[in-house]
PDB file of C-alpha atoms in Angstrom:
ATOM      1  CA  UNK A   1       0.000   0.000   0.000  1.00  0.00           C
ATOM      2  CA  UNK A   2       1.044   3.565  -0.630  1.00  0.00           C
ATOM      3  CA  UNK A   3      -0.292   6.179   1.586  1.00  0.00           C
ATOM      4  CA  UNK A   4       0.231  10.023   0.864  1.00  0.00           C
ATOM      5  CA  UNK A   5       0.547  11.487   4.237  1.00  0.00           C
ATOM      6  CA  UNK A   6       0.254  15.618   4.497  1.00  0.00           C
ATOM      7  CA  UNK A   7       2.963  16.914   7.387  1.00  0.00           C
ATOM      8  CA  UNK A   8       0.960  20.574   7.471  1.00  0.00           C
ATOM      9  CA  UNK A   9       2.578  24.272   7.004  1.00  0.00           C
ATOM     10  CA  UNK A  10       5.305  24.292   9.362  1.00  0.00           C
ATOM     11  CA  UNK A  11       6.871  22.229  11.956  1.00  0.00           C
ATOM     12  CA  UNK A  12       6.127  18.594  13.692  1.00  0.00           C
ATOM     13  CA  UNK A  13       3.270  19.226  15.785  1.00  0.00           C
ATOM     14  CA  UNK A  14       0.876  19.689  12.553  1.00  0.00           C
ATOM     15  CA  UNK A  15       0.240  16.499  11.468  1.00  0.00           C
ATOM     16  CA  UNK A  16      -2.525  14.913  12.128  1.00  0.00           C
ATOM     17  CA  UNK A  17      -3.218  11.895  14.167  1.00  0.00           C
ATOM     18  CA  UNK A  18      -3.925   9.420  11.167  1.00  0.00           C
ATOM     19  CA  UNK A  19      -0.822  10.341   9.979  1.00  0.00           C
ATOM     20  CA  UNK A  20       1.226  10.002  12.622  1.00  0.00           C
ATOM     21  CA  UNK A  21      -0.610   6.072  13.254  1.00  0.00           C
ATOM     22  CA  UNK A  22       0.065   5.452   9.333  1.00  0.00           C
ATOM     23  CA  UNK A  23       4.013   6.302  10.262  1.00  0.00           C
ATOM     24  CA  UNK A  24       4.143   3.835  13.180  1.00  0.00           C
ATOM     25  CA  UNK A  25       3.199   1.134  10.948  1.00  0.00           C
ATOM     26  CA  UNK A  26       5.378   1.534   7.778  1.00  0.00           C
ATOM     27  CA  UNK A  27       7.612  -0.034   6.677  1.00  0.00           C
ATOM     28  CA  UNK A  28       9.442   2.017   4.573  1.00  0.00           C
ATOM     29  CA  UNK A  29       8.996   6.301   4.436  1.00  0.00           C
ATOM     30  CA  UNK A  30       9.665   8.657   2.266  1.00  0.00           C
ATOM     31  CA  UNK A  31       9.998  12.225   2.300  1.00  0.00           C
ATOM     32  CA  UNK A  32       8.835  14.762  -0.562  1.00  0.00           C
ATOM     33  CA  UNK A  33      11.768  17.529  -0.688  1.00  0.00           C
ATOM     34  CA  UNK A  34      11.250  19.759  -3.334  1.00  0.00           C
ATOM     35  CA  UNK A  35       7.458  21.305  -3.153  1.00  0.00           C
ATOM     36  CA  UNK A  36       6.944  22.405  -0.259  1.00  0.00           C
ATOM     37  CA  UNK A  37       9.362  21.994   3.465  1.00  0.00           C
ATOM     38  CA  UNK A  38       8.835  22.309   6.829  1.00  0.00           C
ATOM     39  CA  UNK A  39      10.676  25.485   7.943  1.00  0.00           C
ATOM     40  CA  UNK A  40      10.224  24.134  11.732  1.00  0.00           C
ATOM     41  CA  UNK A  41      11.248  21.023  11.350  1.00  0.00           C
ATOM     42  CA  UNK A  42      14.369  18.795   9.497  1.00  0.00           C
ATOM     43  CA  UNK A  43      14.840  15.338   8.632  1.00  0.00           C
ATOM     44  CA  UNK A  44      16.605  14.765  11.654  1.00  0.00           C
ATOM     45  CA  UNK A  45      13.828  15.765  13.760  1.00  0.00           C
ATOM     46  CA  UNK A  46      11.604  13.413  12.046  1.00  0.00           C
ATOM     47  CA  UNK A  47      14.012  10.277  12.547  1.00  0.00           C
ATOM     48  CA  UNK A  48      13.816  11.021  16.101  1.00  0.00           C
ATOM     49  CA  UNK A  49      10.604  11.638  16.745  1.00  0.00           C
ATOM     50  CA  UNK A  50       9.326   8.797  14.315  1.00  0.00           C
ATOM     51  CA  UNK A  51      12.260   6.494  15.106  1.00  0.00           C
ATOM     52  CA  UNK A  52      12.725   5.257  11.884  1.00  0.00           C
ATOM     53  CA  UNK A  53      14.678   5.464   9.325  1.00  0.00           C
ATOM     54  CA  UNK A  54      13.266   8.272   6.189  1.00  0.00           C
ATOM     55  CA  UNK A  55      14.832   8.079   2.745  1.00  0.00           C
ATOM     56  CA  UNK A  56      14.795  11.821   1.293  1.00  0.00           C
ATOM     57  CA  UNK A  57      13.463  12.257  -2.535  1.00  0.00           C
ATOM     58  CA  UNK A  58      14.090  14.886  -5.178  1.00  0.00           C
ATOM     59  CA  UNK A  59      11.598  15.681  -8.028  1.00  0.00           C
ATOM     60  CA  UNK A  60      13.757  13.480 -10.418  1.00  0.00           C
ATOM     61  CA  UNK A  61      13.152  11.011  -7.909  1.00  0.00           C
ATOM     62  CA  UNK A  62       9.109  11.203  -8.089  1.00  0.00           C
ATOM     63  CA  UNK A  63       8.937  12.381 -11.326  1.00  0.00           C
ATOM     64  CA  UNK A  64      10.916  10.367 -13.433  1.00  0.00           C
ATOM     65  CA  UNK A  65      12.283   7.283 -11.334  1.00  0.00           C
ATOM     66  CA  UNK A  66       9.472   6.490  -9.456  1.00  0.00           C
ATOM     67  CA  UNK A  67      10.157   2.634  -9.264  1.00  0.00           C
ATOM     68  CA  UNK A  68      11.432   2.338  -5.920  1.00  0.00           C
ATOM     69  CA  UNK A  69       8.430   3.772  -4.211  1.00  0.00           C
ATOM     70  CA  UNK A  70       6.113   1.550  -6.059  1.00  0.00           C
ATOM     71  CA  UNK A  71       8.197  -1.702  -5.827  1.00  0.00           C
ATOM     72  CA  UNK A  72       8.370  -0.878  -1.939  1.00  0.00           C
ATOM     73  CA  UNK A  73       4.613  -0.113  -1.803  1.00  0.00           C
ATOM     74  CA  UNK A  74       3.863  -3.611  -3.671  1.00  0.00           C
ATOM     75  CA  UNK A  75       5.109  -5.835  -0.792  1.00  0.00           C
ATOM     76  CA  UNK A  76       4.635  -3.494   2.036  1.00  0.00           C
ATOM     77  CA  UNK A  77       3.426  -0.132   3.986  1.00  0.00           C
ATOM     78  CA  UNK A  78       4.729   2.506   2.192  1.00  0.00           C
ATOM     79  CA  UNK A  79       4.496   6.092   3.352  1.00  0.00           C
ATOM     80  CA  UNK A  80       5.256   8.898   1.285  1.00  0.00           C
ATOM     81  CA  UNK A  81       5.612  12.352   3.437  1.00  0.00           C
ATOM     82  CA  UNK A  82       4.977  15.778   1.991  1.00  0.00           C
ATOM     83  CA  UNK A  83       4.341  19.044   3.326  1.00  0.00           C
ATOM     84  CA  UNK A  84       1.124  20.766   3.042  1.00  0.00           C
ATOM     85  CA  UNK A  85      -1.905  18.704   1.710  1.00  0.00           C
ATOM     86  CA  UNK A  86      -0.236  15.591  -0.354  1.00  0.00           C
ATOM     87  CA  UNK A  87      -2.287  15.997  -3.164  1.00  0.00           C
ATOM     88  CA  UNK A  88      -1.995  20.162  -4.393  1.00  0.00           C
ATOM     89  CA  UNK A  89       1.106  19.058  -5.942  1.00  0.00           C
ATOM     90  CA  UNK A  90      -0.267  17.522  -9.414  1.00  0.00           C
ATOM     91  CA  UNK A  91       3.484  15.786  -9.244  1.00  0.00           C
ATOM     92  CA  UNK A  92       1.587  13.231  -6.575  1.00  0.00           C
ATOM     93  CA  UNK A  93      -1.382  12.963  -7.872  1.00  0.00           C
ATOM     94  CA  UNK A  94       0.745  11.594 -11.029  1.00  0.00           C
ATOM     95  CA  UNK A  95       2.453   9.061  -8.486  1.00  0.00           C
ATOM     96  CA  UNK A  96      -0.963   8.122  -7.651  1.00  0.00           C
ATOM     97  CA  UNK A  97      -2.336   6.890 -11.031  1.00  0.00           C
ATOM     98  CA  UNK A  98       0.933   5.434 -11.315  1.00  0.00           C
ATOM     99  CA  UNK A  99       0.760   3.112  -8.360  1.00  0.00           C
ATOM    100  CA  UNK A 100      -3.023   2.137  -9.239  1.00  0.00           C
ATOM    101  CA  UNK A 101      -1.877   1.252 -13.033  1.00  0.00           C
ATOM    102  CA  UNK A 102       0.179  -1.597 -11.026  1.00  0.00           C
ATOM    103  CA  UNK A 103      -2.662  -2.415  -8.762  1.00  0.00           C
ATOM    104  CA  UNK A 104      -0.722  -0.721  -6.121  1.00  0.00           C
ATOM    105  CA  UNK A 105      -3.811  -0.116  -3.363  1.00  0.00           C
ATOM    106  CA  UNK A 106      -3.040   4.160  -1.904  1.00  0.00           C
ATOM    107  CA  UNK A 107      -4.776   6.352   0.440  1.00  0.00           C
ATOM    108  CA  UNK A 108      -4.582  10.072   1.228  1.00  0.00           C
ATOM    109  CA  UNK A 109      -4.399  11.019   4.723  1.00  0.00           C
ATOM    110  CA  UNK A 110      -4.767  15.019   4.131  1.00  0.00           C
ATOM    111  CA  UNK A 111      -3.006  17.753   5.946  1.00  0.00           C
ATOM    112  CA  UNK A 112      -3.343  21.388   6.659  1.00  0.00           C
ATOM    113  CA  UNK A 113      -2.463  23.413   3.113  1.00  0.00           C
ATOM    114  CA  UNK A 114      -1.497  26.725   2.040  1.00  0.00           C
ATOM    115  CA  UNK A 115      -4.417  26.920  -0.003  1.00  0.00           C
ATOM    116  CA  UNK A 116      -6.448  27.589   2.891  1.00  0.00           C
ATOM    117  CA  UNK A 117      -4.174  29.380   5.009  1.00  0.00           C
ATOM    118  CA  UNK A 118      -3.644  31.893   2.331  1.00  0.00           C
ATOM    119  CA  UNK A 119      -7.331  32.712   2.713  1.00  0.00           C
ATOM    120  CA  UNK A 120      -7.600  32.614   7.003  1.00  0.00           C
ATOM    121  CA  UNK A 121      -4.729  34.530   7.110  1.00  0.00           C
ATOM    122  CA  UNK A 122      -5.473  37.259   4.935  1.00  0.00           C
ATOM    123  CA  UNK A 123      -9.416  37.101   5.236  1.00  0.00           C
ATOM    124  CA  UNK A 124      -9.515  36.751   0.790  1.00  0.00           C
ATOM    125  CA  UNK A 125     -12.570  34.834   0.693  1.00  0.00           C
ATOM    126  CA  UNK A 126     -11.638  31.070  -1.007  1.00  0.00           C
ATOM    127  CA  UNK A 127     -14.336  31.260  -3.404  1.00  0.00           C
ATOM    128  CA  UNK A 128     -12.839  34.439  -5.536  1.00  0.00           C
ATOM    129  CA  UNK A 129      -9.621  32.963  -6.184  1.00  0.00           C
ATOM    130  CA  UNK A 130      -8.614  31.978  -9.416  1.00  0.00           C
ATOM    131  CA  UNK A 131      -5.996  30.192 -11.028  1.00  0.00           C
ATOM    132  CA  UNK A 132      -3.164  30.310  -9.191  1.00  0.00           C
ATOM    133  CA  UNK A 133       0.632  30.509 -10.456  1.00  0.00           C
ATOM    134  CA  UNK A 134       4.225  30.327  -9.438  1.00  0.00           C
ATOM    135  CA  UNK A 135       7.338  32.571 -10.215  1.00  0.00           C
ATOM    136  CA  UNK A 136      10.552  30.907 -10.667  1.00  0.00           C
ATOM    137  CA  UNK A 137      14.075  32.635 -10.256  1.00  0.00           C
ATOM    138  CA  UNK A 138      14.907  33.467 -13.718  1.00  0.00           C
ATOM    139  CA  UNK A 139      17.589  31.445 -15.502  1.00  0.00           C
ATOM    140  CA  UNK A 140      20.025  32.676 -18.087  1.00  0.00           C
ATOM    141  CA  UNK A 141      17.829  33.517 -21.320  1.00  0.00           C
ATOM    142  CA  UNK A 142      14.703  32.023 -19.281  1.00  0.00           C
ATOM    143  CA  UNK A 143      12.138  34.698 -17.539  1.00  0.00           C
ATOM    144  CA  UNK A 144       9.305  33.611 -18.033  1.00  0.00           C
ATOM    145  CA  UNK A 145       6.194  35.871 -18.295  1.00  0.00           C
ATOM    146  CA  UNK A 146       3.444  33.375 -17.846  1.00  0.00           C
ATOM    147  CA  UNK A 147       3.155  34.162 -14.194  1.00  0.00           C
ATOM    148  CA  UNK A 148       2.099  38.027 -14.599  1.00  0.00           C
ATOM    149  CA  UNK A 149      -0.164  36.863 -17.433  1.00  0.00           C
ATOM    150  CA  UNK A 150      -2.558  34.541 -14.962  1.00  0.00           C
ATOM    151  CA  UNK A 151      -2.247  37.623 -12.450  1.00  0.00           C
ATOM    152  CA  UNK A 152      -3.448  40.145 -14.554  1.00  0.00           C
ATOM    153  CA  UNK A 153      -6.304  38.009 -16.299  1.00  0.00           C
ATOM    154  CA  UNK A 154      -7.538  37.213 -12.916  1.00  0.00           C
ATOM    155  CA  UNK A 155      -7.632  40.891 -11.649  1.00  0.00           C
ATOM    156  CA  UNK A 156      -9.462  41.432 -15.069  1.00  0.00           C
ATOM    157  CA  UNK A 157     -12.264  38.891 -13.909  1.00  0.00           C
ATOM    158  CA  UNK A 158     -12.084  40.283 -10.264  1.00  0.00           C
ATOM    159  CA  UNK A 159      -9.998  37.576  -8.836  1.00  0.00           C
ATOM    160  CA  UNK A 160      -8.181  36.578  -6.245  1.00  0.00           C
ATOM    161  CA  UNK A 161      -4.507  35.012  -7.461  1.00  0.00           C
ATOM    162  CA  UNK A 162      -2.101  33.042  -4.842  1.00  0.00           C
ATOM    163  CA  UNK A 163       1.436  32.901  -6.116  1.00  0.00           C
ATOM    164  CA  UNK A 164       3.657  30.938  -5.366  1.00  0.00           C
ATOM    165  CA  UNK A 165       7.595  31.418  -4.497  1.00  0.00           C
ATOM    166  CA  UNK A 166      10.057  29.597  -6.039  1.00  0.00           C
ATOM    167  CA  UNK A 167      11.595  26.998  -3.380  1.00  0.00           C
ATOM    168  CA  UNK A 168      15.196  25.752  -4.220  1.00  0.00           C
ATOM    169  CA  UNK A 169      17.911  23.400  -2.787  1.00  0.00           C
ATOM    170  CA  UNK A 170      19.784  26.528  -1.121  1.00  0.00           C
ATOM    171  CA  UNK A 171      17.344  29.597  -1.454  1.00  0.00           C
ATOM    172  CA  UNK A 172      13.923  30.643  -1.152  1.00  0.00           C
ATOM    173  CA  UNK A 173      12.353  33.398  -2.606  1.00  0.00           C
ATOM    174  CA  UNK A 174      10.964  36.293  -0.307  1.00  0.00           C
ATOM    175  CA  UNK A 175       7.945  38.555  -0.548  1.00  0.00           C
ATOM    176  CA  UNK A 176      10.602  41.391  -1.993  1.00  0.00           C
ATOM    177  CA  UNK A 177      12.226  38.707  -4.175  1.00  0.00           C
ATOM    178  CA  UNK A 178       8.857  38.070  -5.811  1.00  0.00           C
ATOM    179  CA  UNK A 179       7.616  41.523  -6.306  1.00  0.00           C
ATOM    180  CA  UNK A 180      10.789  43.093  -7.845  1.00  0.00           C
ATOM    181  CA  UNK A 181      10.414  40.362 -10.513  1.00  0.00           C
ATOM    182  CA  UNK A 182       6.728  40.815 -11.172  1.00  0.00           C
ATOM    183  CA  UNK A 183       7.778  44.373 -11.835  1.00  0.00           C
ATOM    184  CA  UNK A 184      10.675  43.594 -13.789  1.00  0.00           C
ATOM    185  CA  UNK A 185       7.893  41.633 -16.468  1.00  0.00           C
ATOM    186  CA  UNK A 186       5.846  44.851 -16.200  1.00  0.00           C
ATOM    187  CA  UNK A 187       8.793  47.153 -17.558  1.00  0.00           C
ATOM    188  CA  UNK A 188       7.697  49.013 -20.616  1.00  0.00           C
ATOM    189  CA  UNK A 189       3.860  48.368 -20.489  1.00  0.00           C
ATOM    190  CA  UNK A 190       1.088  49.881 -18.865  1.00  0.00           C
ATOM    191  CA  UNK A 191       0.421  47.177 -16.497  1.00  0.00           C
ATOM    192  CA  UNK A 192       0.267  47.753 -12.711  1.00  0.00           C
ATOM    193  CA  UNK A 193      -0.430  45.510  -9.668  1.00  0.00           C
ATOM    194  CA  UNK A 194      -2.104  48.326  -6.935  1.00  0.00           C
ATOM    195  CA  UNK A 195      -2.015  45.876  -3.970  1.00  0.00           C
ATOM    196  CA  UNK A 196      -0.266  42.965  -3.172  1.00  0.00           C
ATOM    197  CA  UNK A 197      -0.659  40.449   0.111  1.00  0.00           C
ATOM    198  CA  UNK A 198       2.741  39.029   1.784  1.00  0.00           C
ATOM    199  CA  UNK A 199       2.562  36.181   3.811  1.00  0.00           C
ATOM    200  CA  UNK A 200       5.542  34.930   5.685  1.00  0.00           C
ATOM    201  CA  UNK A 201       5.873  31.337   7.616  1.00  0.00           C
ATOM    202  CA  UNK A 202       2.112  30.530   7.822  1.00  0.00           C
ATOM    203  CA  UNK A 203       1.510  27.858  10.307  1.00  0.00           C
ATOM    204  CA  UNK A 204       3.836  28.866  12.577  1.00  0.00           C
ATOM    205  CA  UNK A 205       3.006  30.907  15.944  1.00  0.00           C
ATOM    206  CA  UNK A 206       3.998  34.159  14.355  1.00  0.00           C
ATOM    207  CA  UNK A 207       2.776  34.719  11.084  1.00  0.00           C
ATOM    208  CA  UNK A 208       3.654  37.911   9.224  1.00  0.00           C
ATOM    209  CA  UNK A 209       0.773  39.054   7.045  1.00  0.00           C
ATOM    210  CA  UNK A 210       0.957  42.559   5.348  1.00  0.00           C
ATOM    211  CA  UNK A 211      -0.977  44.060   2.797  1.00  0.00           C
ATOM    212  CA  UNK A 212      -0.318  47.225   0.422  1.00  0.00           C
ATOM    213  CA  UNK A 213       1.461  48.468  -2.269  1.00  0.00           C
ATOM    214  CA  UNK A 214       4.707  47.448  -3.676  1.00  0.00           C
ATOM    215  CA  UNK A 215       6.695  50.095  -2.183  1.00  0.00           C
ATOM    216  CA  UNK A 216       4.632  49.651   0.968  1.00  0.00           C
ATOM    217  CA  UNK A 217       5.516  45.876   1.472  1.00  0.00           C
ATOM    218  CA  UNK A 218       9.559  46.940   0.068  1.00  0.00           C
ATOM    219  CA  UNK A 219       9.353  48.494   3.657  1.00  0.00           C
ATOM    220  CA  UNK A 220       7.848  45.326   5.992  1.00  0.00           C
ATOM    221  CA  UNK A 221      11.147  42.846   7.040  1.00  0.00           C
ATOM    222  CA  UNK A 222       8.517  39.422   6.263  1.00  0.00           C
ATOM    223  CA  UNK A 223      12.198  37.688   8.174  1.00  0.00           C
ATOM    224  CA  UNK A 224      12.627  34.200   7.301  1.00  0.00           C
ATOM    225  CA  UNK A 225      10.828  31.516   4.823  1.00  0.00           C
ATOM    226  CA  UNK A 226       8.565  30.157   3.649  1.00  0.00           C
ATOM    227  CA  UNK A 227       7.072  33.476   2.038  1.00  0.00           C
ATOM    228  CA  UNK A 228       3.904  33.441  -0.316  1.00  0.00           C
ATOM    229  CA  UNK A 229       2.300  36.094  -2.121  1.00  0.00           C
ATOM    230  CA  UNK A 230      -1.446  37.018  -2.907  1.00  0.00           C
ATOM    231  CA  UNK A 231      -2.592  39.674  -5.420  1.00  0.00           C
ATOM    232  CA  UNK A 232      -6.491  40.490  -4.637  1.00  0.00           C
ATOM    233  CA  UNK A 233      -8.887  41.563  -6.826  1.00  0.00           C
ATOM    234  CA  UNK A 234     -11.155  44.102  -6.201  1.00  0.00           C
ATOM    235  CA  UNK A 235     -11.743  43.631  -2.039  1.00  0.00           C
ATOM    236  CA  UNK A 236     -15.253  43.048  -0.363  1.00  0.00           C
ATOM    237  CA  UNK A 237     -15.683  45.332   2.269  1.00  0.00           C
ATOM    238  CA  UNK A 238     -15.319  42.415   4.697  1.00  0.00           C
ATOM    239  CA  UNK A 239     -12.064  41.339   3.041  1.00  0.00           C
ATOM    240  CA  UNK A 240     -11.128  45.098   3.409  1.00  0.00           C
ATOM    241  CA  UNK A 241     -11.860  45.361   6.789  1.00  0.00           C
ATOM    242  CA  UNK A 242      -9.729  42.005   7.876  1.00  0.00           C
ATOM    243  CA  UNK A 243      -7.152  43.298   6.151  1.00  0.00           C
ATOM    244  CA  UNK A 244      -6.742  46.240   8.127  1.00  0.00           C
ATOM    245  CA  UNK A 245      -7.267  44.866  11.052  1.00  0.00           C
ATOM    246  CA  UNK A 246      -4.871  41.812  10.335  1.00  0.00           C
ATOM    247  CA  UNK A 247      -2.613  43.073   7.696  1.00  0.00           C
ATOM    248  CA  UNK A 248      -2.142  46.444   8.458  1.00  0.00           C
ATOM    249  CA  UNK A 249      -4.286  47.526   5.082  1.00  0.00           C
ATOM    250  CA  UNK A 250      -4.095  51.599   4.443  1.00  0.00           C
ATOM    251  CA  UNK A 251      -6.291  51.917   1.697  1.00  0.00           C
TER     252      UNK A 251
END
């Protein structure tokens, strides 16, 4: 069997009970790397708090040379970590129709996600967001524009657009990080982004959350990762209202 277990947003305590019963009785573990980490927690932790042994996976790893997971899963309890919700990544779900091609039984045992602390922590109501995007650190002759595209075609329909920051090996990008390169895309046209939502370590017991303009959030020190960013459409005046209270709004 081949269970996706969700860790949650940030450190050991967020997983849930299921999950932590479906650990005690694998047999072999794995642990998702590359989409999302746990900033309070490290391997390490996790070996000693799950005594047993956890073999660490890249995306080639899931992606591309999945074969060790699934030959593990076929004679035994196989756990496969990730942070967040296991199945927001479309990289798992991909693992998933994988295993049950090869008769390979799975189950999700679901955990806390970004997706829905974007929208308690900022008070963006969940049904007004649309499709959502990332932004990579740009490569050499690779800067992508697709990101600013979805943004500003969902401010066009009035919606709500979570983007995600690029997570690396030996760097995360920050709130700043983020901006600066959505403005760098919107050089030379008439485009503009008025407000912008930073969100810094959610699930942790000090969240940052500030909303305003670029320049604005250029100002607020979001201090370490994970950092996410939300660009709202047009606000409700509740959504308004939270985020002045919890975001420190100034229309």
């Amino acid at each position: 069997m081949l269970i996706f277990v969700g860790l949650g947003l940030y450190d050991l305590d967020d997983i849930s009970i299921k999950g932590l019963r479906a650990i005690e009785q694998a047999d072999t573990i794995f642990l998702e790397s590359y989409t999302s980490i746990l900033m309070g927690a490290n391997p390490d932790l996790m070996r000693e708090l799950y005594k047993k042994p956890i073999i660490i996976l890249k995306r080639q790893d899931v992606e591309q040379y999945p074969e060790p997971i699934l030959t593990a899963a076929k004679s035994g309890n196989v756990v496969f970590l990730t942070g967040g919700d296991p199945m927001v990544s479309t990289t798992h779900a991909d693992l998933r129709i994988r295993a049950k091609e090869q008769d390979i039984q799975t189950k999700i045992i679901h955990g806390s996600s970004i997706v829905s602390a974007v929208c308690g922590l900022s008070g963006l109501q969940n049904y007004r967001f649309g499709k959502s995007c990332s932004i990579p650190y740009p490569a050499k002759n690779w800067f992508p524009k697709t990101p600013l595209d979805t943004i500003l075609s969902n401010i066009q329909q009035n919606l709500h657009t979570t983007v995600y920051l690029d997570i690396q090996e030996n760097r995360f990008m920050t709130v700043h990080e983020g901006i600066d390169l959505l403005e760098k895309l919107m050089e030379g046209s008439s485009d503009t982004i008025p407000l912008y939502v930073g969100i810094a370590r959610a699930g942790s017991d000090n969240p940052i959350v500030a909303a305003g303009s670029s320049t604005q959030l250029k100002h607020i020190d979001f201090g370490p990762p994970l950092h996410i960013l939300v660009i709202p459409g047009t606000l409700h005046e509740i959504e308004e209202e939270y985020l002045k209270i919890f975001a420190g709004y100034e229309p």
